[in-house]
Short mmCIF file of C-alpha atoms in Angstrom, two decimals:
data_model
loop_
_atom_site.label_atom_id
_atom_site.label_comp_id
_atom_site.label_asym_id
_atom_site.label_seq_id
_atom_site.Cartn_x
_atom_site.Cartn_y
_atom_site.Cartn_z
CA MET A 1 6.03 -5.08 -21.94
CA LYS A 2 9.27 -6.85 -21.14
CA ARG A 3 12.47 -7.57 -22.97
CA TYR A 4 14.27 -10.74 -22.33
CA MET A 5 17.89 -11.72 -23.10
CA SER A 6 19.24 -15.21 -23.42
CA LEU A 7 22.68 -16.46 -23.11
CA ASP A 8 24.32 -19.64 -24.61
CA ILE A 9 27.34 -19.89 -22.39
CA GLY A 10 30.31 -21.85 -23.66
CA ASP A 11 34.00 -22.08 -22.95
CA ARG A 12 35.06 -19.91 -25.87
CA THR A 13 31.86 -17.90 -26.57
CA VAL A 14 28.60 -16.52 -25.17
CA GLY A 15 25.81 -16.42 -27.76
CA ILE A 16 23.38 -13.55 -27.05
CA ALA A 17 19.76 -13.20 -28.22
CA VAL A 18 16.97 -10.74 -27.25
CA SER A 19 13.23 -10.74 -27.55
CA ASP A 20 10.93 -8.11 -28.98
CA LEU A 21 9.13 -5.94 -26.47
CA LEU A 22 6.02 -8.13 -26.77
CA GLY A 23 8.09 -11.22 -25.66
CA LEU A 24 6.99 -13.12 -28.78
CA THR A 25 10.10 -13.56 -30.92
CA ALA A 26 13.76 -13.92 -30.40
CA GLN A 27 16.56 -12.31 -32.51
CA GLY A 28 20.21 -13.01 -32.47
CA VAL A 29 22.39 -10.10 -31.26
CA GLU A 30 26.03 -11.18 -31.23
CA THR A 31 28.56 -13.65 -30.05
CA ILE A 32 30.91 -12.53 -27.27
CA ARG A 33 34.35 -14.12 -27.69
CA ARG A 34 35.40 -15.12 -24.16
CA GLY A 35 38.42 -13.55 -22.77
CA GLU A 36 38.93 -12.31 -19.19
CA LEU A 37 35.71 -12.67 -17.12
CA GLU A 38 35.69 -8.99 -16.36
CA ALA A 39 35.68 -8.13 -20.04
CA ASP A 40 32.98 -10.61 -20.82
CA LEU A 41 30.86 -9.24 -18.13
CA ASN A 42 31.48 -5.67 -19.15
CA ARG A 43 30.27 -6.38 -22.72
CA LEU A 44 27.21 -8.14 -21.40
CA ASP A 45 26.54 -5.04 -19.13
CA GLU A 46 26.59 -2.94 -22.26
CA LEU A 47 24.16 -5.18 -24.04
CA ILE A 48 21.80 -5.40 -21.15
CA ALA A 49 21.77 -1.53 -20.90
CA GLN A 50 21.43 -1.06 -24.72
CA TYR A 51 18.42 -3.42 -24.94
CA GLU A 52 16.93 -2.38 -21.70
CA VAL A 53 16.59 -6.07 -20.66
CA ASP A 54 14.09 -6.87 -17.92
CA GLU A 55 14.87 -10.58 -17.43
CA LEU A 56 17.64 -13.09 -18.33
CA VAL A 57 17.33 -16.59 -19.68
CA SER A 58 20.37 -18.83 -19.57
CA GLY A 59 20.74 -21.98 -21.39
CA TYR A 60 21.16 -24.86 -19.01
CA PRO A 61 23.22 -27.69 -20.64
CA LYS A 62 21.84 -30.87 -18.94
CA ASN A 63 23.13 -34.25 -20.06
CA MET A 64 20.96 -36.11 -22.54
CA ASN A 65 19.79 -38.32 -19.79
CA GLY A 66 18.61 -35.23 -17.76
CA THR A 67 21.26 -35.21 -15.18
CA GLU A 68 23.31 -32.10 -14.37
CA GLY A 69 27.00 -32.30 -15.14
CA GLU A 70 30.13 -30.08 -14.92
CA ARG A 71 28.85 -27.71 -17.63
CA CYS A 72 25.74 -26.92 -15.50
CA GLN A 73 27.88 -25.76 -12.68
CA ILE A 74 29.91 -23.55 -15.09
CA VAL A 75 26.80 -21.92 -16.32
CA LYS A 76 25.44 -21.43 -12.72
CA ASP A 77 28.79 -19.83 -11.71
CA PHE A 78 28.79 -17.43 -14.67
CA MET A 79 25.21 -16.42 -14.09
CA ALA A 80 25.98 -15.87 -10.35
CA GLU A 81 28.46 -13.24 -11.47
CA VAL A 82 26.03 -11.64 -13.73
CA SER A 83 23.48 -11.55 -10.89
CA LYS A 84 25.99 -9.83 -8.63
CA ARG A 85 26.13 -7.02 -11.23
CA HIS A 86 22.39 -7.03 -11.97
CA PRO A 87 20.57 -8.13 -8.75
CA ASP A 88 17.38 -6.66 -10.05
CA LEU A 89 17.20 -8.90 -13.11
CA PRO A 90 15.41 -12.31 -12.64
CA VAL A 91 17.44 -15.21 -14.02
CA HIS A 92 15.72 -18.25 -15.60
CA PHE A 93 17.44 -21.52 -16.69
CA TRP A 94 16.16 -23.21 -19.75
CA ASP A 95 17.03 -26.82 -20.81
CA GLU A 96 19.27 -26.27 -23.88
CA ARG A 97 20.04 -29.88 -24.69
CA LEU A 98 19.12 -29.74 -28.36
CA SER A 99 19.50 -26.02 -29.06
CA THR A 100 22.88 -26.30 -30.85
CA VAL A 101 21.64 -29.23 -32.87
CA ALA A 102 18.47 -27.34 -33.87
CA ALA A 103 20.53 -24.22 -34.73
CA THR A 104 23.06 -26.18 -36.81
CA ARG A 105 20.14 -28.03 -38.60
CA SER A 106 18.47 -24.64 -39.32
CA LEU A 107 21.78 -23.11 -40.68
CA ILE A 108 22.39 -26.12 -42.92
CA GLU A 109 18.92 -25.98 -44.26
CA ALA A 110 19.47 -22.31 -44.99
CA ASP A 111 22.61 -23.37 -46.91
CA VAL A 112 24.92 -21.32 -44.69
CA SER A 113 28.62 -22.42 -45.29
CA ARG A 114 30.45 -24.41 -42.57
CA LYS A 115 32.81 -21.38 -42.02
CA LYS A 116 29.87 -18.93 -41.59
CA ARG A 117 28.01 -21.43 -39.33
CA ARG A 118 30.98 -21.46 -36.91
CA LYS A 119 30.73 -17.75 -36.57
CA VAL A 120 26.91 -17.59 -35.85
CA ILE A 121 26.17 -20.99 -34.24
CA ASP A 122 26.31 -19.72 -30.66
CA LYS A 123 24.07 -16.72 -31.33
CA MET A 124 21.64 -18.97 -33.15
CA ALA A 125 21.67 -21.40 -30.26
CA ALA A 126 20.75 -18.37 -28.01
CA VAL A 127 17.84 -17.58 -30.31
CA PHE A 128 16.57 -21.28 -29.94
CA ILE A 129 16.94 -21.09 -26.16
CA LEU A 130 15.06 -17.94 -25.92
CA GLN A 131 12.34 -18.81 -28.38
CA GLY A 132 11.76 -22.05 -26.59
CA TRP A 133 11.49 -20.18 -23.15
CA LEU A 134 9.15 -17.50 -24.75
CA ASP A 135 6.94 -20.13 -26.35
CA SER A 136 6.60 -21.87 -22.98
CA LEU A 137 5.13 -18.57 -21.57
CA HIS A 138 2.26 -18.54 -24.08
#
């Protein structure tokens, strides 16, 4: 049994989701408000330890035409810092092009107010990223 953690890495936030121990479902954990890189990584370290994570899945923000832009490099750089701290954790990148769109649609359908959506959208995007990746394994 393995536990996976996904990250939806943005400029202002990092959405976090984890899988169940069977690797079947993804649940949102929290949204880290970005500040100093060291503080962001420290909080991530705490969550990795708390959930006893075995592997990481990072959203990979390709352009809609499938090319890699500046955002992809930002994500790679952030994950390189995470890997320095957790060299034993495999890192997987998952195409996240429509994760935020899907998360927003899901929250609208659930009649979540715009104000509340802003607070949880990154965490929900991390759930969509992880669930897509988990589904691809089975």
